[in-house]
CSV table of N, CA and C in Angstrom, one decimal:
chain,number,residue,atom,x,y,z
A,1,UNK,N,73.3,122.6,90.3
A,1,UNK,CA,74.7,122.7,90.6
A,1,UNK,C,75.5,122.9,89.3
A,2,UNK,N,76.4,123.8,89.3
A,2,UNK,CA,77.2,124.2,88.2
A,2,UNK,C,78.4,123.4,88.1
A,3,UNK,N,78.7,122.8,86.9
A,3,UNK,CA,79.9,122.1,86.6
A,3,UNK,C,80.6,122.8,85.4
A,4,UNK,N,81.9,123.1,85.6
A,4,UNK,CA,82.7,123.7,84.6
A,4,UNK,C,83.8,122.8,84.2
A,5,UNK,N,83.9,122.5,82.9
A,5,UNK,CA,84.9,121.7,82.4
A,5,UNK,C,86.0,122.6,81.8
A,6,UNK,N,87.3,122.4,82.3
A,6,UNK,CA,88.4,123.2,81.9
A,6,UNK,C,89.7,122.4,82.0
A,7,UNK,N,90.7,123.1,81.6
A,7,UNK,CA,92.1,122.5,81.8
A,7,UNK,C,92.8,123.4,82.8
A,8,UNK,N,93.3,122.7,83.8
A,8,UNK,CA,94.0,123.4,84.9
A,8,UNK,C,95.5,123.0,84.9
A,9,UNK,N,96.3,124.0,85.4
A,9,UNK,CA,97.7,123.7,85.6
A,9,UNK,C,97.8,122.7,86.8
A,10,UNK,N,98.7,121.7,86.6
A,10,UNK,CA,98.8,120.7,87.7
A,10,UNK,C,99.1,121.3,89.0
A,11,UNK,N,99.7,122.5,89.1
A,11,UNK,CA,100.0,123.2,90.3
A,11,UNK,C,98.9,123.9,90.9
A,12,UNK,N,97.8,124.2,90.1
A,12,UNK,CA,96.6,124.8,90.6
A,12,UNK,C,95.7,123.9,91.4
A,13,UNK,N,95.9,122.6,91.2
A,13,UNK,CA,95.1,121.6,91.8
A,13,UNK,C,95.7,121.2,93.2
A,14,UNK,N,94.9,121.0,94.2
A,14,UNK,CA,95.3,120.7,95.5
A,14,UNK,C,94.7,119.4,96.1
A,15,UNK,N,95.5,118.7,96.9
A,15,UNK,CA,95.0,117.5,97.6
A,15,UNK,C,94.8,118.0,99.1
A,16,UNK,N,93.8,117.4,99.7
A,16,UNK,CA,93.6,117.6,101.1
A,16,UNK,C,94.4,116.7,102.0
A,17,UNK,N,95.1,115.7,101.3
A,17,UNK,CA,96.0,114.8,102.1
A,17,UNK,C,95.3,113.7,102.8
A,18,UNK,N,94.0,113.6,102.5
A,18,UNK,CA,93.2,112.6,103.3
A,18,UNK,C,92.5,111.6,102.3
A,19,UNK,N,93.0,111.4,101.1
A,19,UNK,CA,92.4,110.5,100.2
A,19,UNK,C,92.6,109.0,100.7
A,20,UNK,N,91.4,108.3,100.9
A,20,UNK,CA,91.5,106.9,101.4
A,20,UNK,C,92.0,105.9,100.4
A,21,UNK,N,92.0,106.3,99.1
A,21,UNK,CA,92.3,105.4,98.0
A,21,UNK,C,93.8,105.4,97.9
A,22,UNK,N,94.4,104.2,97.9
A,22,UNK,CA,95.8,104.0,97.8
A,22,UNK,C,96.1,103.1,96.6
A,23,UNK,N,97.3,103.3,96.0
A,23,UNK,CA,97.8,102.5,94.9
A,23,UNK,C,99.2,102.0,95.2
A,24,UNK,N,99.5,100.8,94.8
A,24,UNK,CA,100.8,100.3,94.9
A,24,UNK,C,101.6,100.9,93.8
A,25,UNK,N,102.9,100.8,93.8
A,25,UNK,CA,103.8,101.4,92.8
A,25,UNK,C,103.5,100.7,91.5
A,26,UNK,N,103.2,99.4,91.5
A,26,UNK,CA,102.9,98.7,90.2
A,26,UNK,C,101.6,99.3,89.6
A,27,UNK,N,100.6,99.5,90.4
A,27,UNK,CA,99.3,100.1,89.9
A,27,UNK,C,99.6,101.5,89.4
A,28,UNK,N,100.4,102.3,90.1
A,28,UNK,CA,100.6,103.7,89.7
A,28,UNK,C,101.4,103.7,88.3
A,29,UNK,N,102.4,102.7,88.2
A,29,UNK,CA,103.1,102.6,86.9
A,29,UNK,C,102.1,102.2,85.8
A,30,UNK,N,101.2,101.3,86.1
A,30,UNK,CA,100.2,100.9,85.1
A,30,UNK,C,99.3,102.1,84.7
A,31,UNK,N,98.9,102.9,85.7
A,31,UNK,CA,98.1,104.1,85.4
A,31,UNK,C,98.9,105.1,84.5
A,32,UNK,N,100.2,105.3,84.8
A,32,UNK,CA,101.0,106.2,84.0
A,32,UNK,C,101.1,105.7,82.5
A,33,UNK,N,101.3,104.4,82.4
A,33,UNK,CA,101.3,103.8,81.0
A,33,UNK,C,100.0,104.0,80.3
A,34,UNK,N,98.9,103.9,81.0
A,34,UNK,CA,97.6,104.1,80.4
A,34,UNK,C,97.4,105.6,80.0
A,35,UNK,N,97.9,106.5,80.8
A,35,UNK,CA,97.8,107.9,80.5
A,35,UNK,C,98.7,108.2,79.2
A,36,UNK,N,99.9,107.6,79.2
A,36,UNK,CA,100.8,107.8,78.0
A,36,UNK,C,100.1,107.3,76.8
A,37,UNK,N,99.5,106.1,76.8
A,37,UNK,CA,98.9,105.5,75.6
A,37,UNK,C,97.6,106.2,75.2
A,38,UNK,N,96.7,106.5,76.1
A,38,UNK,CA,95.4,107.0,75.8
A,38,UNK,C,95.1,108.5,76.1
A,39,UNK,N,96.0,109.1,76.9
A,39,UNK,CA,95.8,110.4,77.3
A,39,UNK,C,95.0,110.5,78.6
A,40,UNK,N,94.6,111.7,78.9
A,40,UNK,CA,93.8,111.9,80.1
A,40,UNK,C,92.3,111.8,79.8
A,41,UNK,N,91.7,110.6,79.9
A,41,UNK,CA,90.3,110.4,79.4
A,41,UNK,C,89.3,110.9,80.4
A,42,UNK,N,89.5,110.7,81.7
A,42,UNK,CA,88.6,111.1,82.8
A,42,UNK,C,89.2,112.3,83.5
A,43,UNK,N,88.4,113.4,83.5
A,43,UNK,CA,89.0,114.6,84.2
A,43,UNK,C,89.0,114.4,85.7
A,44,UNK,N,89.9,115.1,86.4
A,44,UNK,CA,89.9,115.2,87.8
A,44,UNK,C,88.8,116.1,88.2
A,45,UNK,N,88.1,115.7,89.3
A,45,UNK,CA,87.0,116.5,89.8
A,45,UNK,C,87.4,117.3,91.0
A,46,UNK,N,87.2,118.6,90.9
A,46,UNK,CA,87.7,119.5,92.0
A,46,UNK,C,86.5,120.4,92.4
A,47,UNK,N,86.7,121.0,93.6
A,47,UNK,CA,85.7,122.0,94.1
A,47,UNK,C,86.1,123.4,93.6
A,48,UNK,N,85.3,124.4,94.1
A,48,UNK,CA,85.6,125.7,93.6
A,48,UNK,C,87.0,126.2,94.0
A,49,UNK,N,87.6,125.6,95.0
A,49,UNK,CA,89.0,126.0,95.4
A,49,UNK,C,90.0,125.1,94.8
A,50,UNK,N,89.6,124.3,93.8
A,50,UNK,CA,90.5,123.3,93.1
A,50,UNK,C,91.1,122.2,94.0
A,51,UNK,N,90.3,121.9,95.1
A,51,UNK,CA,90.7,120.8,96.0
A,51,UNK,C,90.1,119.5,95.4
A,52,UNK,N,90.8,118.5,95.2
A,52,UNK,CA,90.4,117.2,94.6
A,52,UNK,C,89.2,116.5,95.3
A,53,UNK,N,88.2,116.2,94.6
A,53,UNK,CA,87.1,115.3,95.1
A,53,UNK,C,87.3,113.9,94.5
A,54,UNK,N,87.8,113.8,93.3
A,54,UNK,CA,88.0,112.5,92.6
A,54,UNK,C,89.1,112.7,91.6
A,55,UNK,N,90.0,111.7,91.6
A,55,UNK,CA,91.1,111.7,90.6
A,55,UNK,C,92.4,112.0,91.1
A,56,UNK,N,92.6,111.8,92.4
A,56,UNK,CA,93.9,112.2,93.0
A,56,UNK,C,95.0,111.3,92.5
A,57,UNK,N,94.7,110.0,92.2
A,57,UNK,CA,95.8,109.1,91.7
A,57,UNK,C,96.2,109.6,90.3
A,58,UNK,N,95.2,110.0,89.5
A,58,UNK,CA,95.5,110.4,88.1
A,58,UNK,C,96.3,111.7,88.2
A,59,UNK,N,95.9,112.6,89.1
A,59,UNK,CA,96.6,113.9,89.3
A,59,UNK,C,98.1,113.6,89.7
A,60,UNK,N,98.3,112.7,90.6
A,60,UNK,CA,99.6,112.4,91.1
A,60,UNK,C,100.5,111.8,90.0
A,61,UNK,N,99.8,110.9,89.3
A,61,UNK,CA,100.6,110.2,88.2
A,61,UNK,C,101.0,111.3,87.1
A,62,UNK,N,100.1,112.2,86.8
A,62,UNK,CA,100.4,113.3,85.9
A,62,UNK,C,101.6,114.1,86.4
A,63,UNK,N,101.6,114.4,87.7
A,63,UNK,CA,102.7,115.2,88.3
A,63,UNK,C,104.0,114.4,88.1
A,64,UNK,N,104.0,113.1,88.4
A,64,UNK,CA,105.2,112.3,88.2
A,64,UNK,C,105.7,112.3,86.8
A,65,UNK,N,104.7,112.4,85.9
A,65,UNK,CA,105.1,112.3,84.4
A,65,UNK,C,105.5,113.7,83.9
A,66,UNK,N,105.4,114.7,84.7
A,66,UNK,CA,105.8,116.0,84.2
A,66,UNK,C,104.7,116.7,83.3
A,67,UNK,N,103.5,116.2,83.4
A,67,UNK,CA,102.4,116.8,82.6
A,67,UNK,C,102.1,118.2,83.3
A,68,UNK,N,101.9,119.2,82.5
A,68,UNK,CA,101.7,120.5,83.1
A,68,UNK,C,100.3,120.9,83.3
A,69,UNK,N,99.4,120.4,82.4
A,69,UNK,CA,98.0,120.8,82.4
A,69,UNK,C,97.1,119.5,82.3
A,70,UNK,N,96.0,119.4,83.0
A,70,UNK,CA,95.2,118.3,82.9
A,70,UNK,C,93.7,118.7,82.9
A,71,UNK,N,92.8,117.9,82.3
A,71,UNK,CA,91.4,118.3,82.3
A,71,UNK,C,90.8,118.1,83.7
A,72,UNK,N,89.9,119.0,84.0
A,72,UNK,CA,89.2,119.0,85.3
A,72,UNK,C,87.8,119.4,85.2
A,73,UNK,N,87.0,118.8,86.0
A,73,UNK,CA,85.6,119.2,86.2
A,73,UNK,C,85.5,119.9,87.5
A,74,UNK,N,85.2,121.2,87.5
A,74,UNK,CA,85.1,122.0,88.7
A,74,UNK,C,83.6,122.1,89.1
A,75,UNK,N,83.3,121.7,90.3
A,75,UNK,CA,82.0,121.7,90.8
A,75,UNK,C,81.9,122.7,92.0
A,76,UNK,N,81.0,123.6,92.0
A,76,UNK,CA,80.8,124.6,93.0
A,76,UNK,C,80.1,124.0,94.2
A,77,UNK,N,80.8,123.3,95.1
A,77,UNK,CA,80.2,122.7,96.2
A,77,UNK,C,80.9,123.1,97.5
A,78,UNK,N,80.2,123.0,98.6
A,78,UNK,CA,80.8,123.3,99.9
A,78,UNK,C,81.8,122.2,100.3
A,79,UNK,N,82.7,122.4,101.2
A,79,UNK,CA,83.7,121.4,101.6
A,79,UNK,C,83.1,120.1,102.0
A,80,UNK,N,82.0,120.1,102.8
A,80,UNK,CA,81.4,118.9,103.3
A,80,UNK,C,80.9,118.1,102.1
A,81,UNK,N,80.3,118.8,101.1
A,81,UNK,CA,79.9,118.1,99.9
A,81,UNK,C,81.0,117.5,99.0
A,82,UNK,N,82.1,118.2,99.0
A,82,UNK,CA,83.3,117.7,98.3
A,82,UNK,C,83.8,116.3,99.0
A,83,UNK,N,83.8,116.3,100.3
A,83,UNK,CA,84.2,115.1,101.0
A,83,UNK,C,83.2,113.9,100.7
A,84,UNK,N,81.9,114.3,100.8
A,84,UNK,CA,80.9,113.2,100.5
A,84,UNK,C,81.0,112.8,99.0
A,85,UNK,N,81.2,113.7,98.1
A,85,UNK,CA,81.4,113.3,96.7
A,85,UNK,C,82.6,112.4,96.5
A,86,UNK,N,83.7,112.7,97.2
A,86,UNK,CA,84.9,111.8,97.1
A,86,UNK,C,84.5,110.4,97.6
A,87,UNK,N,83.8,110.3,98.7
A,87,UNK,CA,83.4,109.0,99.2
A,87,UNK,C,82.5,108.2,98.3
A,88,UNK,N,81.6,108.9,97.7
A,88,UNK,CA,80.6,108.3,96.8
A,88,UNK,C,81.3,107.8,95.5
A,89,UNK,N,82.2,108.7,94.9
A,89,UNK,CA,82.8,108.3,93.7
A,89,UNK,C,83.9,107.2,93.9
A,90,UNK,N,84.5,107.2,95.1
A,90,UNK,CA,85.4,106.1,95.4
A,90,UNK,C,84.7,104.7,95.6
A,91,UNK,N,83.5,104.8,96.0
A,91,UNK,CA,82.8,103.5,96.3
A,91,UNK,C,81.8,103.0,95.2
A,92,UNK,N,81.4,103.9,94.3
A,92,UNK,CA,80.5,103.5,93.2
A,92,UNK,C,81.2,103.0,92.0
A,93,UNK,N,81.9,101.9,92.1
A,93,UNK,CA,82.8,101.5,91.1
A,93,UNK,C,82.3,100.1,90.5
A,94,UNK,N,81.4,99.4,91.2
A,94,UNK,CA,81.1,98.1,90.7
A,94,UNK,C,82.2,97.1,91.1
A,95,UNK,N,81.9,95.8,90.7
A,95,UNK,CA,82.9,94.8,91.0
A,95,UNK,C,83.3,94.2,89.7
A,96,UNK,N,84.6,93.9,89.6
A,96,UNK,CA,85.2,93.3,88.3
A,96,UNK,C,84.8,91.8,88.3
A,97,UNK,N,84.3,91.4,87.1
A,97,UNK,CA,84.0,90.0,86.8
A,97,UNK,C,85.1,89.4,86.0
A,98,UNK,N,86.0,88.6,86.6
A,98,UNK,CA,87.1,88.1,85.8
A,98,UNK,C,86.7,87.1,84.7
A,99,UNK,N,85.5,86.4,84.9
A,99,UNK,CA,85.1,85.5,83.9
A,99,UNK,C,84.7,86.2,82.6
A,100,UNK,N,84.2,87.5,82.7
A,100,UNK,CA,83.9,88.2,81.5
A,100,UNK,C,85.1,88.7,80.7
A,101,UNK,N,86.3,88.6,81.4
A,101,UNK,CA,87.5,89.0,80.7
A,101,UNK,C,88.0,87.9,79.7
A,102,UNK,N,87.5,86.7,79.9
A,102,UNK,CA,88.0,85.6,79.1
A,102,UNK,C,87.5,85.7,77.7
């Protein structure tokens, strides 16, 4: 499978409108602060048609911030694989251990 790392215009990237991951306004504002402080560390993952497989919240935050270009990882996969990839990447996150934060 070919993966291409590039910078895309925010307007070249598309959402399918079916992302099951939701953020509150407070979470979105925290994400925007993180992007302001550290930049765009994790690229948005898109398919060959630039439809998002992972990173829709980062893309949306960047749009709200007026960022014109963001890093992307383009994977040449069929639509069904893009959907599966989105589900897998949304769920393979581990669990936060609050005791380790102390």
